Short mmCIF file of C-alpha atoms and ligand atoms in Angstrom, two decimals:
data_model
loop_
_atom_site.label_atom_id
_atom_site.label_comp_id
_atom_site.label_asym_id
_atom_site.label_seq_id
_atom_site.Cartn_x
_atom_site.Cartn_y
_atom_site.Cartn_z
CA MET A 1 -32.79 -6.63 9.26
CA ASN A 2 -31.07 -3.66 10.90
CA SER A 3 -30.08 -1.14 8.33
CA GLU A 4 -27.11 0.57 10.00
CA LEU A 5 -23.73 -1.05 9.68
CA ASP A 6 -20.91 -0.91 12.21
CA ILE A 7 -17.54 -2.56 11.65
CA LEU A 8 -15.14 -3.93 14.23
CA ILE A 9 -11.57 -4.79 13.25
CA LEU A 10 -9.56 -6.99 15.61
CA ALA A 11 -5.96 -5.83 15.75
CA ALA A 12 -4.78 -6.07 19.34
CA GLY A 13 -2.74 -9.28 19.16
CA LEU A 14 1.07 -9.33 19.01
CA GLY A 15 1.19 -12.19 16.53
CA THR A 16 3.70 -14.38 18.36
CA ARG A 17 4.19 -16.59 15.33
CA MET A 18 5.66 -13.67 13.35
CA ARG A 19 8.70 -13.76 15.72
CA SER A 20 8.85 -10.01 15.51
CA GLY A 21 9.31 -7.01 17.77
CA LYS A 22 6.60 -5.35 15.70
CA ALA A 23 2.87 -6.05 16.06
CA LYS A 24 1.70 -8.34 13.27
CA VAL A 25 -0.82 -5.92 11.74
CA LEU A 26 2.03 -3.42 11.15
CA HIS A 27 3.87 -5.79 8.81
CA HIS A 28 3.58 -4.77 5.18
CA LEU A 29 1.81 -6.48 2.31
CA ASP A 30 1.70 -4.81 -1.10
CA GLY A 31 3.60 -1.86 0.38
CA ARG A 32 1.36 -0.98 3.30
CA PRO A 33 0.53 -2.35 6.76
CA LEU A 34 -1.93 -5.23 6.96
CA ILE A 35 -4.27 -3.15 9.12
CA VAL A 36 -4.43 -0.41 6.48
CA HIS A 37 -5.66 -2.92 3.88
CA VAL A 38 -8.51 -3.93 6.17
CA CYS A 39 -9.43 -0.34 7.03
CA GLU A 40 -9.49 0.61 3.33
CA THR A 41 -11.88 -2.22 2.52
CA ALA A 42 -14.03 -1.48 5.57
CA ALA A 43 -14.43 2.16 4.59
CA LYS A 44 -15.80 1.19 1.16
CA LEU A 45 -18.82 -0.47 2.79
CA ASP A 46 -20.28 2.86 3.97
CA PRO A 47 -20.45 1.95 7.66
CA ALA A 48 -21.65 4.31 10.38
CA ASN A 49 -18.58 3.47 12.52
CA ILE A 50 -15.36 1.55 12.20
CA PHE A 51 -13.86 0.48 15.51
CA VAL A 52 -10.31 -0.85 15.54
CA VAL A 53 -9.47 -2.89 18.64
CA VAL A 54 -5.87 -2.11 19.59
CA GLY A 55 -3.70 -3.51 22.39
CA HIS A 56 -0.14 -4.52 21.54
CA GLN A 57 1.71 -1.41 20.36
CA ALA A 58 -1.59 0.44 20.38
CA GLU A 59 0.07 3.81 19.66
CA GLU A 60 2.00 2.49 16.67
CA VAL A 61 -1.06 0.76 15.22
CA THR A 62 -3.20 3.88 15.76
CA GLN A 63 -0.54 6.00 14.09
CA ALA A 64 -0.14 3.62 11.14
CA VAL A 65 -3.87 3.79 10.50
CA ASN A 66 -4.07 7.57 10.93
CA THR A 67 -1.07 8.43 8.78
CA GLU A 68 -1.67 6.05 5.89
CA PHE A 69 -5.41 6.33 5.90
CA SER A 70 -7.57 9.16 7.12
CA ASP A 71 -11.24 8.60 7.79
CA GLN A 72 -13.33 10.34 10.43
CA ARG A 73 -15.40 7.21 11.01
CA ILE A 74 -12.44 5.23 12.32
CA LYS A 75 -12.20 5.08 16.13
CA PHE A 76 -9.97 3.06 18.37
CA VAL A 77 -10.98 0.80 21.24
CA ARG A 78 -8.45 -0.46 23.75
CA GLN A 79 -8.20 -4.11 24.78
CA GLU A 80 -6.27 -4.07 28.05
CA LYS A 81 -5.18 -7.72 28.26
CA MET A 82 -5.08 -9.90 25.20
CA LEU A 83 -7.41 -12.61 26.46
CA GLY A 84 -8.63 -13.81 23.07
CA THR A 85 -10.81 -12.72 20.16
CA GLY A 86 -14.01 -12.89 22.28
CA ASP A 87 -12.46 -10.57 24.84
CA ALA A 88 -11.28 -8.28 22.01
CA VAL A 89 -14.86 -7.88 20.79
CA ALA A 90 -16.09 -7.42 24.39
CA SER A 91 -13.80 -4.42 24.74
CA ALA A 92 -16.08 -2.61 22.26
CA ARG A 93 -19.17 -3.33 24.35
CA GLU A 94 -19.46 0.22 25.66
CA ALA A 95 -18.71 1.81 22.32
CA LEU A 96 -21.53 -0.20 20.74
CA ALA A 97 -24.00 -0.07 23.65
CA GLY A 98 -27.57 0.44 22.44
CA ARG A 99 -26.57 0.33 18.73
CA ASP A 100 -29.40 -1.17 16.70
CA SER A 101 -27.04 -2.26 13.95
CA ARG A 102 -25.39 -5.11 12.18
CA LEU A 103 -21.79 -5.61 13.23
CA LEU A 104 -19.28 -6.81 10.67
CA VAL A 105 -16.26 -8.31 12.45
CA LEU A 106 -13.02 -8.29 10.47
CA SER A 107 -9.55 -9.50 11.37
CA GLY A 108 -6.56 -7.19 11.10
CA ASP A 109 -4.56 -10.16 9.84
CA VAL A 110 -6.91 -11.13 6.96
CA PRO A 111 -5.91 -8.34 4.57
CA LEU A 112 -7.19 -9.36 1.14
CA ILE A 113 -10.87 -9.73 1.83
CA ALA A 114 -12.73 -8.05 -1.04
CA GLU A 115 -15.41 -5.40 -0.76
CA GLN A 116 -17.79 -7.39 -2.97
CA THR A 117 -17.48 -10.52 -0.85
CA LEU A 118 -18.33 -8.54 2.27
CA ARG A 119 -21.31 -6.93 0.55
CA SER A 120 -22.65 -10.40 -0.29
CA LEU A 121 -22.03 -11.54 3.29
CA LEU A 122 -23.99 -8.54 4.59
CA ASP A 123 -26.92 -9.36 2.27
CA ALA A 124 -27.10 -12.85 3.70
CA SER A 125 -26.96 -11.79 7.29
CA SER A 126 -29.07 -13.44 10.05
CA ALA A 127 -28.36 -13.34 13.84
CA ALA A 128 -24.87 -14.41 12.80
CA THR A 129 -23.38 -15.26 9.42
CA ILE A 130 -19.89 -16.72 9.18
CA LEU A 131 -17.72 -16.35 6.11
CA THR A 132 -16.08 -19.70 5.38
CA VAL A 133 -13.96 -21.36 2.71
CA THR A 134 -12.78 -24.91 2.12
CA LEU A 135 -9.02 -25.39 2.06
CA PRO A 136 -7.08 -28.47 0.95
CA ASP A 137 -4.89 -27.90 4.01
CA PRO A 138 -6.93 -26.31 6.81
CA THR A 139 -4.14 -26.57 9.40
CA GLY A 140 -4.20 -23.81 11.98
CA TYR A 141 -7.71 -22.53 11.27
CA GLY A 142 -10.89 -22.99 13.30
CA ARG A 143 -13.01 -25.74 11.68
CA VAL A 144 -16.66 -25.26 10.85
CA ILE A 145 -18.72 -28.26 11.98
CA ARG A 146 -21.98 -28.80 10.16
CA SER A 147 -24.88 -31.05 11.11
CA GLN A 148 -25.79 -34.01 8.91
CA ALA A 149 -28.37 -31.78 7.27
CA GLY A 150 -25.55 -29.39 6.42
CA ASP A 151 -26.54 -26.64 8.87
CA PHE A 152 -24.14 -24.82 11.13
CA GLU A 153 -23.41 -26.54 14.42
CA ARG A 154 -20.31 -24.90 15.90
CA ILE A 155 -16.73 -23.78 15.31
CA VAL A 156 -13.93 -25.73 16.92
CA GLU A 157 -10.40 -24.35 17.14
CA GLN A 158 -7.49 -26.45 15.82
CA LYS A 159 -6.08 -26.94 19.32
CA ASP A 160 -9.42 -28.12 20.75
CA ALA A 161 -10.43 -30.33 17.84
CA SER A 162 -10.77 -34.12 17.85
CA PRO A 163 -9.17 -36.06 14.95
CA ASP A 164 -12.61 -36.27 13.29
CA GLU A 165 -13.12 -32.55 13.60
CA LEU A 166 -9.64 -31.87 12.27
CA ALA A 167 -10.60 -33.71 9.11
CA ALA A 168 -13.21 -31.05 8.31
CA ASN A 169 -11.75 -28.73 5.71
CA GLU A 170 -14.28 -25.91 5.82
CA ILE A 171 -12.64 -23.18 7.88
CA ASN A 172 -13.74 -20.11 9.78
CA SER A 173 -12.37 -17.01 8.06
CA GLY A 174 -12.61 -14.98 11.28
CA ILE A 175 -15.03 -12.67 9.40
CA TYR A 176 -18.62 -12.57 10.59
CA CYS A 177 -21.71 -10.42 10.49
CA PHE A 178 -23.71 -10.28 13.73
CA ASP A 179 -26.82 -8.64 15.04
CA THR A 180 -24.95 -6.30 17.39
CA GLN A 181 -27.11 -6.73 20.47
CA LYS A 182 -27.47 -10.51 20.07
CA LEU A 183 -23.70 -10.78 19.76
CA PHE A 184 -23.03 -8.93 23.02
CA ALA A 185 -25.71 -10.93 24.87
CA ALA A 186 -24.10 -14.21 23.76
CA LEU A 187 -20.60 -12.89 24.41
CA SER A 188 -21.39 -12.68 28.15
CA LYS A 189 -21.84 -16.46 28.11
CA ILE A 190 -18.47 -17.60 26.70
CA SER A 191 -15.76 -19.01 28.95
CA ASN A 192 -12.04 -19.58 28.60
CA ASP A 193 -12.30 -23.25 29.36
CA ASN A 194 -10.36 -24.45 26.30
CA ALA A 195 -6.92 -25.56 25.17
CA GLN A 196 -5.58 -21.99 24.94
CA GLY A 197 -7.31 -20.58 28.05
CA GLU A 198 -8.70 -17.79 25.84
CA TYR A 199 -12.11 -16.23 25.35
CA TYR A 200 -12.98 -17.33 21.82
CA LEU A 201 -15.28 -15.26 19.66
CA THR A 202 -15.78 -18.51 17.77
CA ASP A 203 -17.96 -19.84 20.62
CA VAL A 204 -20.57 -17.11 20.03
CA PRO A 205 -22.21 -18.57 16.89
CA GLY A 206 -22.61 -21.97 18.65
CA ILE A 207 -24.28 -20.27 21.63
CA LEU A 208 -26.63 -18.33 19.34
CA ARG A 209 -27.60 -21.52 17.54
CA GLN A 210 -28.32 -23.30 20.83
CA GLU A 211 -30.56 -20.42 21.76
CA GLY A 212 -32.59 -21.03 18.63
CA GLU A 213 -31.17 -18.21 16.53
CA THR A 214 -30.36 -18.75 12.87
CA VAL A 215 -26.65 -18.90 12.12
CA GLY A 216 -25.81 -18.76 8.45
CA LEU A 217 -22.70 -19.98 6.66
CA PHE A 218 -21.47 -18.06 3.68
CA LEU A 219 -19.12 -20.35 1.79
CA HIS A 220 -16.78 -18.34 -0.42
CA SER A 221 -14.73 -19.74 -3.29
CA ASP A 222 -11.55 -17.65 -3.21
CA PRO A 223 -9.11 -18.78 -0.52
CA LEU A 224 -6.64 -15.93 -1.13
CA GLU A 225 -9.17 -13.39 0.14
CA ILE A 226 -9.76 -15.31 3.30
CA GLU A 227 -6.34 -16.52 4.27
CA GLY A 228 -4.86 -15.04 7.40
CA VAL A 229 -1.26 -14.03 8.00
CA ASN A 230 0.13 -15.76 11.06
CA ASP A 231 3.80 -16.14 10.18
CA ARG A 232 6.31 -14.67 7.75
CA ARG A 233 6.07 -17.58 5.36
CA GLN A 234 2.34 -16.98 4.95
CA LEU A 235 3.03 -13.27 4.50
CA ALA A 236 5.61 -13.94 1.76
CA GLU A 237 3.34 -16.47 0.04
CA MET A 238 0.46 -14.04 0.10
CA GLU A 239 2.67 -11.31 -1.37
CA THR A 240 3.77 -13.67 -4.17
CA ARG A 241 0.23 -14.71 -5.01
CA LEU A 242 -1.13 -11.19 -4.85
CA ARG A 243 1.66 -10.03 -7.14
CA ALA A 244 0.95 -12.86 -9.62
CA ARG A 245 -2.70 -11.82 -9.64
CA THR A 246 -1.82 -8.16 -10.22
CA ILE A 247 0.50 -9.00 -13.13
CA GLU A 248 -1.99 -11.39 -14.68
CA LYS A 249 -4.66 -8.69 -14.62
CA LEU A 250 -2.26 -6.19 -16.22
CA MET A 251 -1.42 -8.67 -18.98
CA LEU A 252 -4.94 -9.94 -19.69
CA GLU A 253 -7.03 -6.83 -19.06
CA ALA A 254 -4.70 -3.87 -19.57
CA GLY A 255 -2.54 -5.33 -22.38
CA VAL A 256 0.86 -4.86 -20.72
CA THR A 257 3.85 -7.00 -21.77
CA PHE A 258 6.15 -8.49 -19.12
CA THR A 259 9.33 -10.09 -20.41
CA ASP A 260 9.71 -12.02 -17.15
CA PRO A 261 6.67 -11.78 -14.85
CA SER A 262 8.37 -13.80 -12.12
CA SER A 263 11.09 -11.22 -11.47
CA VAL A 264 9.05 -8.01 -11.27
CA TYR A 265 7.30 -6.50 -8.28
CA ILE A 266 4.18 -4.48 -9.12
CA SER A 267 1.91 -2.78 -6.59
CA SER A 268 -1.75 -3.72 -6.91
CA LYS A 269 -2.45 0.03 -7.06
CA ALA A 270 -0.35 0.59 -10.19
CA VAL A 271 -2.16 1.56 -13.38
CA ILE A 272 -0.28 0.73 -16.61
CA GLY A 273 -1.36 1.47 -20.16
CA ARG A 274 -1.67 -0.71 -23.24
CA ASP A 275 1.42 -1.94 -25.11
CA THR A 276 3.80 -0.83 -22.40
CA VAL A 277 6.69 -3.27 -21.97
CA ILE A 278 8.06 -3.99 -18.50
CA TYR A 279 11.43 -5.71 -18.53
CA GLN A 280 12.83 -8.05 -15.88
CA ASN A 281 13.74 -6.89 -12.36
CA VAL A 282 11.51 -3.85 -12.39
CA THR A 283 9.78 -2.65 -9.21
CA ILE A 284 6.68 -0.46 -9.37
CA GLU A 285 5.39 0.68 -5.99
CA GLY A 286 2.48 2.67 -4.62
CA SER A 287 -0.12 4.45 -6.72
CA THR A 288 2.05 4.75 -9.82
CA THR A 289 0.49 5.48 -13.20
CA ILE A 290 2.32 4.57 -16.41
CA GLY A 291 0.90 5.49 -19.82
CA GLU A 292 0.62 3.53 -23.05
CA ASN A 293 3.55 2.44 -25.23
CA CYS A 294 6.16 2.98 -22.55
CA VAL A 295 9.29 0.90 -22.12
CA ILE A 296 10.63 0.26 -18.64
CA ARG A 297 14.03 -1.37 -18.95
CA PRO A 298 15.60 -3.75 -16.41
CA GLY A 299 16.52 -2.82 -12.87
CA THR A 300 14.34 0.28 -12.50
CA ARG A 301 12.27 1.18 -9.42
CA ILE A 302 9.32 3.55 -9.75
CA VAL A 303 7.51 4.74 -6.63
CA GLY A 304 4.33 6.85 -6.47
CA SER A 305 4.97 8.53 -9.84
CA LYS A 306 3.13 9.42 -13.01
CA LEU A 307 4.53 8.64 -16.47
CA GLY A 308 2.83 9.78 -19.68
CA ASN A 309 2.54 7.83 -22.95
CA GLY A 310 5.61 6.78 -24.92
CA VAL A 311 8.12 7.24 -22.10
CA GLU A 312 11.32 5.20 -22.09
CA ILE A 313 12.98 4.53 -18.76
CA ARG A 314 16.38 3.01 -19.44
CA ASP A 315 18.19 0.57 -17.16
CA ASN A 316 18.59 1.01 -13.38
CA CYS A 317 16.74 4.24 -12.63
CA LEU A 318 15.07 5.33 -9.39
CA ILE A 319 11.95 7.43 -9.95
CA ALA A 320 10.10 8.47 -6.80
CA ASP A 321 7.36 11.05 -6.41
CA ALA A 322 7.96 12.34 -9.95
CA THR A 323 5.99 13.26 -13.06
CA VAL A 324 7.34 12.35 -16.49
CA GLY A 325 5.62 13.77 -19.56
CA GLU A 326 4.94 12.11 -22.92
CA ASN A 327 7.84 10.75 -24.93
CA CYS A 328 10.50 11.55 -22.34
CA VAL A 329 13.66 9.47 -22.04
CA VAL A 330 15.24 8.82 -18.64
CA GLY A 331 18.47 7.04 -17.76
CA PRO A 332 20.26 4.76 -17.68
CA MET A 333 21.11 5.22 -13.98
CA ALA A 334 19.19 8.42 -13.32
CA GLN A 335 17.29 9.54 -10.25
CA LEU A 336 14.11 11.64 -10.18
CA ARG A 337 12.72 12.51 -6.75
CA GLY A 338 10.95 14.99 -4.49
CA GLY A 339 8.36 16.23 -6.97
CA ALA A 340 10.69 16.25 -10.01
CA GLU A 341 8.82 17.02 -13.18
CA MET A 342 9.84 16.43 -16.78
CA ALA A 343 7.73 18.11 -19.46
CA GLU A 344 7.07 16.24 -22.72
CA ASN A 345 9.99 15.27 -24.96
CA SER A 346 12.62 16.14 -22.38
CA HIS A 347 15.62 13.91 -21.70
CA VAL A 348 17.56 13.01 -18.58
CA GLY A 349 20.62 10.84 -19.11
CA ASN A 350 23.08 8.80 -17.12
CA PHE A 351 24.06 9.84 -13.59
CA VAL A 352 21.65 12.75 -13.56
CA GLU A 353 19.61 13.58 -10.48
CA LEU A 354 16.52 15.82 -10.48
CA LYS A 355 15.10 16.93 -7.14
CA LYS A 356 12.12 19.29 -6.86
CA THR A 357 12.99 20.47 -10.34
CA ARG A 358 10.98 21.08 -13.46
CA LEU A 359 12.66 20.40 -16.79
CA GLY A 360 10.78 22.13 -19.63
CA LYS A 361 9.54 20.76 -22.96
CA GLY A 362 12.30 19.34 -25.15
CA SER A 363 15.08 20.27 -22.71
CA LYS A 364 18.00 17.94 -22.05
CA ALA A 365 20.30 17.09 -19.16
CA ASN A 366 22.10 14.09 -20.52
CA HIS A 367 25.15 13.46 -18.37
CA LEU A 368 26.44 13.62 -14.75
CA THR A 369 24.30 16.44 -13.44
CA TYR A 370 22.49 17.53 -10.27
CA LEU A 371 19.48 19.80 -10.66
CA GLY A 372 17.81 20.68 -7.36
CA ASP A 373 15.12 23.32 -6.63
CA ALA A 374 15.37 24.44 -10.24
CA THR A 375 12.94 25.55 -12.92
CA ILE A 376 14.24 25.05 -16.43
CA GLY A 377 12.52 26.34 -19.56
CA GLU A 378 11.99 24.80 -22.99
CA LYS A 379 14.64 23.53 -25.46
CA THR A 380 17.43 24.25 -23.03
CA ASN A 381 20.55 22.11 -22.92
CA ILE A 382 22.27 21.40 -19.62
CA GLY A 383 25.89 20.38 -20.28
CA ALA A 384 27.64 17.41 -18.71
CA GLY A 385 28.60 17.83 -15.06
CA THR A 386 26.36 20.83 -14.33
CA ILE A 387 25.38 21.39 -10.70
CA THR A 388 22.80 23.68 -9.16
CA CYS A 389 24.50 24.56 -5.87
CA ASN A 390 21.16 24.94 -4.09
CA TYR A 391 22.27 24.61 -0.47
CA ASP A 392 24.38 27.20 1.35
CA GLY A 393 24.76 25.05 4.46
CA THR A 394 21.63 26.47 6.09
CA HIS A 395 19.03 27.17 3.44
CA LYS A 396 17.96 25.84 0.05
CA HIS A 397 17.77 28.36 -2.81
CA PRO A 398 16.12 28.23 -6.25
CA THR A 399 17.71 28.31 -9.69
CA THR A 400 15.72 29.54 -12.67
CA ILE A 401 16.91 28.86 -16.21
CA GLY A 402 15.01 30.19 -19.23
CA ASP A 403 14.22 28.80 -22.70
CA ASN A 404 16.88 27.96 -25.34
CA VAL A 405 19.72 28.26 -22.83
CA LYS A 406 23.05 26.47 -23.30
CA ILE A 407 24.71 25.63 -20.01
CA GLY A 408 28.33 24.62 -20.74
CA SER A 409 29.88 21.47 -19.29
CA ASP A 410 30.89 21.58 -15.62
CA THR A 411 28.98 24.79 -14.84
CA MET A 412 28.26 25.52 -11.15
CA LEU A 413 25.14 27.63 -10.64
CA ILE A 414 25.32 29.20 -7.17
CA ALA A 415 21.67 29.66 -6.13
CA PRO A 416 19.68 31.81 -5.87
CA VAL A 417 20.40 32.62 -9.49
CA THR A 418 18.52 33.24 -12.74
CA VAL A 419 19.71 32.55 -16.28
CA GLY A 420 17.77 34.47 -18.93
CA ASP A 421 16.35 33.07 -22.20
CA GLY A 422 18.94 32.29 -24.87
CA ALA A 423 21.91 32.86 -22.51
CA SER A 424 24.91 30.52 -22.36
CA THR A 425 27.76 29.66 -20.01
CA GLY A 426 31.28 28.56 -20.94
CA ALA A 427 32.68 25.24 -19.77
CA GLY A 428 33.73 25.33 -16.10
CA SER A 429 31.89 28.58 -15.28
CA VAL A 430 30.94 29.33 -11.70
CA VAL A 431 27.81 31.47 -11.96
CA THR A 432 27.26 33.68 -8.91
CA LYS A 433 25.09 36.41 -10.47
CA ASP A 434 21.99 36.46 -12.64
CA ILE A 435 22.71 36.22 -16.38
CA PRO A 436 20.64 38.50 -18.63
CA ALA A 437 18.86 37.05 -21.67
CA GLY A 438 21.08 36.29 -24.63
CA GLU A 439 24.37 36.82 -22.78
CA LEU A 440 27.38 34.48 -22.69
CA VAL A 441 29.29 34.24 -19.39
CA VAL A 442 32.60 32.46 -18.70
CA GLY A 443 35.12 31.98 -15.91
CA VAL A 444 35.27 31.85 -12.14
CA PRO A 445 33.33 33.76 -11.01
CA ALA A 446 31.54 33.92 -14.37
CA LYS A 447 31.59 37.25 -16.18
CA SER A 448 29.89 38.38 -19.34
CA LYS A 449 32.11 37.59 -22.36
CA LYS A 450 31.90 41.30 -23.41
CA SER A 451 32.99 42.65 -20.01
CA ALA A 452 35.62 39.92 -19.66
CA GLN A 453 37.17 41.08 -22.96
CA ALA A 454 36.99 44.73 -21.89
CA CYS A 455 39.21 43.97 -18.83
CA GLU A 456 41.94 42.27 -20.93
C1 UD1 B 501 -8.86 -16.99 14.53
C2 UD1 B 501 -10.11 -17.81 14.83
C3 UD1 B 501 -10.11 -19.04 13.91
C4 UD1 B 501 -10.05 -18.61 12.45
C5 UD1 B 501 -8.86 -17.67 12.20
C6 UD1 B 501 -8.99 -17.11 10.81
C7 UD1 B 501 -10.59 -17.47 17.20
C8 UD1 B 501 -10.53 -18.06 18.57
N1 UD1 B 501 -10.09 -18.22 16.21
O1 UD1 B 501 -7.74 -17.78 14.86
O2 UD1 B 501 -11.30 -19.81 14.14
O3 UD1 B 501 -9.98 -19.76 11.62
O4 UD1 B 501 -8.84 -16.58 13.14
O5 UD1 B 501 -7.88 -16.32 10.48
O6 UD1 B 501 -11.10 -16.40 17.03
N2 UD1 B 501 -6.79 -10.47 18.50
C9 UD1 B 501 -7.07 -9.44 19.37
N3 UD1 B 501 -7.05 -9.69 20.71
C10 UD1 B 501 -6.79 -10.93 21.22
C11 UD1 B 501 -6.49 -11.97 20.31
C12 UD1 B 501 -6.51 -11.71 18.96
O7 UD1 B 501 -7.35 -8.32 18.97
O8 UD1 B 501 -6.80 -11.06 22.46
C13 UD1 B 501 -6.80 -10.18 17.06
C14 UD1 B 501 -5.44 -10.43 16.40
O9 UD1 B 501 -4.66 -9.25 16.43
C15 UD1 B 501 -5.84 -10.83 14.99
C16 UD1 B 501 -7.23 -11.46 15.16
O10 UD1 B 501 -7.69 -11.04 16.42
O11 UD1 B 501 -5.93 -9.71 14.13
C17 UD1 B 501 -7.18 -12.98 15.10
O12 UD1 B 501 -6.32 -13.46 16.13
P1 UD1 B 501 -5.35 -14.69 15.95
O13 UD1 B 501 -4.67 -14.92 17.23
O14 UD1 B 501 -4.54 -14.53 14.73
O15 UD1 B 501 -6.43 -15.85 15.72
P2 UD1 B 501 -6.22 -17.22 14.96
O16 UD1 B 501 -5.48 -18.16 15.81
O17 UD1 B 501 -5.69 -16.99 13.60
CA1 CA B 502 -4.89 -15.22 12.54
#
């Protein structure tokens, strides 16, 4: 057996059945494009090369792969006219010329294939090995026809199949492992004399068998891994089933409580700790990590964020690209974004927005506040209605607030500005100058209470 592994991912088709202006492999499942799922799995197999065959919206597909997933081994091959899966593979002929390797062929529209399944397929590999599964309803798939002895005979596409052949319920997954050179030799012999007038890759295993080569069938048991996405209904069904699987794993293996598993959306990349409770209508996207003993109340969406242990997120919050320390309380109706960071035991209350801001240990901003580009120390209290005026119309400026500060209600902090440790502002102050440690300022523009009295 050849030791080197090359991978070819077919992703040039438009996917007419999606009824979309967007190439099928760009549609999202579990928060990222179908093609990215396949590339991620491919990369785990330690191949020498990964070739992605692109055609329809080649630039967009290339960009989607390159931006969401960076791997030097991934290269792109152009299929000029979409003449079928056999033609798609043939477009990599030059790229693979002289390669003494095994070639794993994957489909850009079969996104959930697991690394372990592919490893087993590669172990079993002969001149060609086809990954198959039996489906109660095989409609739409190529059927695998076996001889009476149970050996592989050929694959017949749905549109070319006789009624007898249609009754076969073992289907071709569109995933194969070939001896690279034997594949390209057989590929020269396929024709487009079939119901769709296409060059079918599926004819290659039949040709190899006729030439006396061994063609293996690798019958897998999990249909979800092997199902392809051809239309939006299949995409939605796959999303639903993947989500159910993710939630089940979180309940049974991680010990997470869901009050209503059917109404939550949880990314398969989310990591959630023991005894955390997720209420109904919660969305958790991307690579989010949530600690143990947290409570995520209804209506909240958390994207690509990290929450420590014992955090409570109250109703209807949006938390994106944020870090929340242990035992923090957020919400209801709060927004954390753009690298917002809450140190342990800090609180953010209703209608409070934190952008690119760090709130120190035990500090509080409990009502109606915007904190942007700010660094806030420990045990500081930010009064209701406080705003860091961080944008002068052209540039963003920072606000720095020390420890044990008391910012009075409705204070405007005109950045760049620094408030020293232990300082305070009166209600309605407009702070235009730095406040020294321990000082109280009031008024518009805010003046030190001592100097304000001196002027009276
Ligand atoms: C294909 C198989 C079928 C199998 C099914 C599994 C063929 C002829 N049929 O059918 O036996 O059961 O997959 O999901 O191979 N593509 C290109 N260039 C083309 C045509 C397609 O790159 O010219 C790509 C598509 O983007 C897609 C993949 O190949 O990612 C499969 O193409 P699709 O048209 O979806 O094939 P199916 O009809 O599903
Ligand atoms: Ca398909």
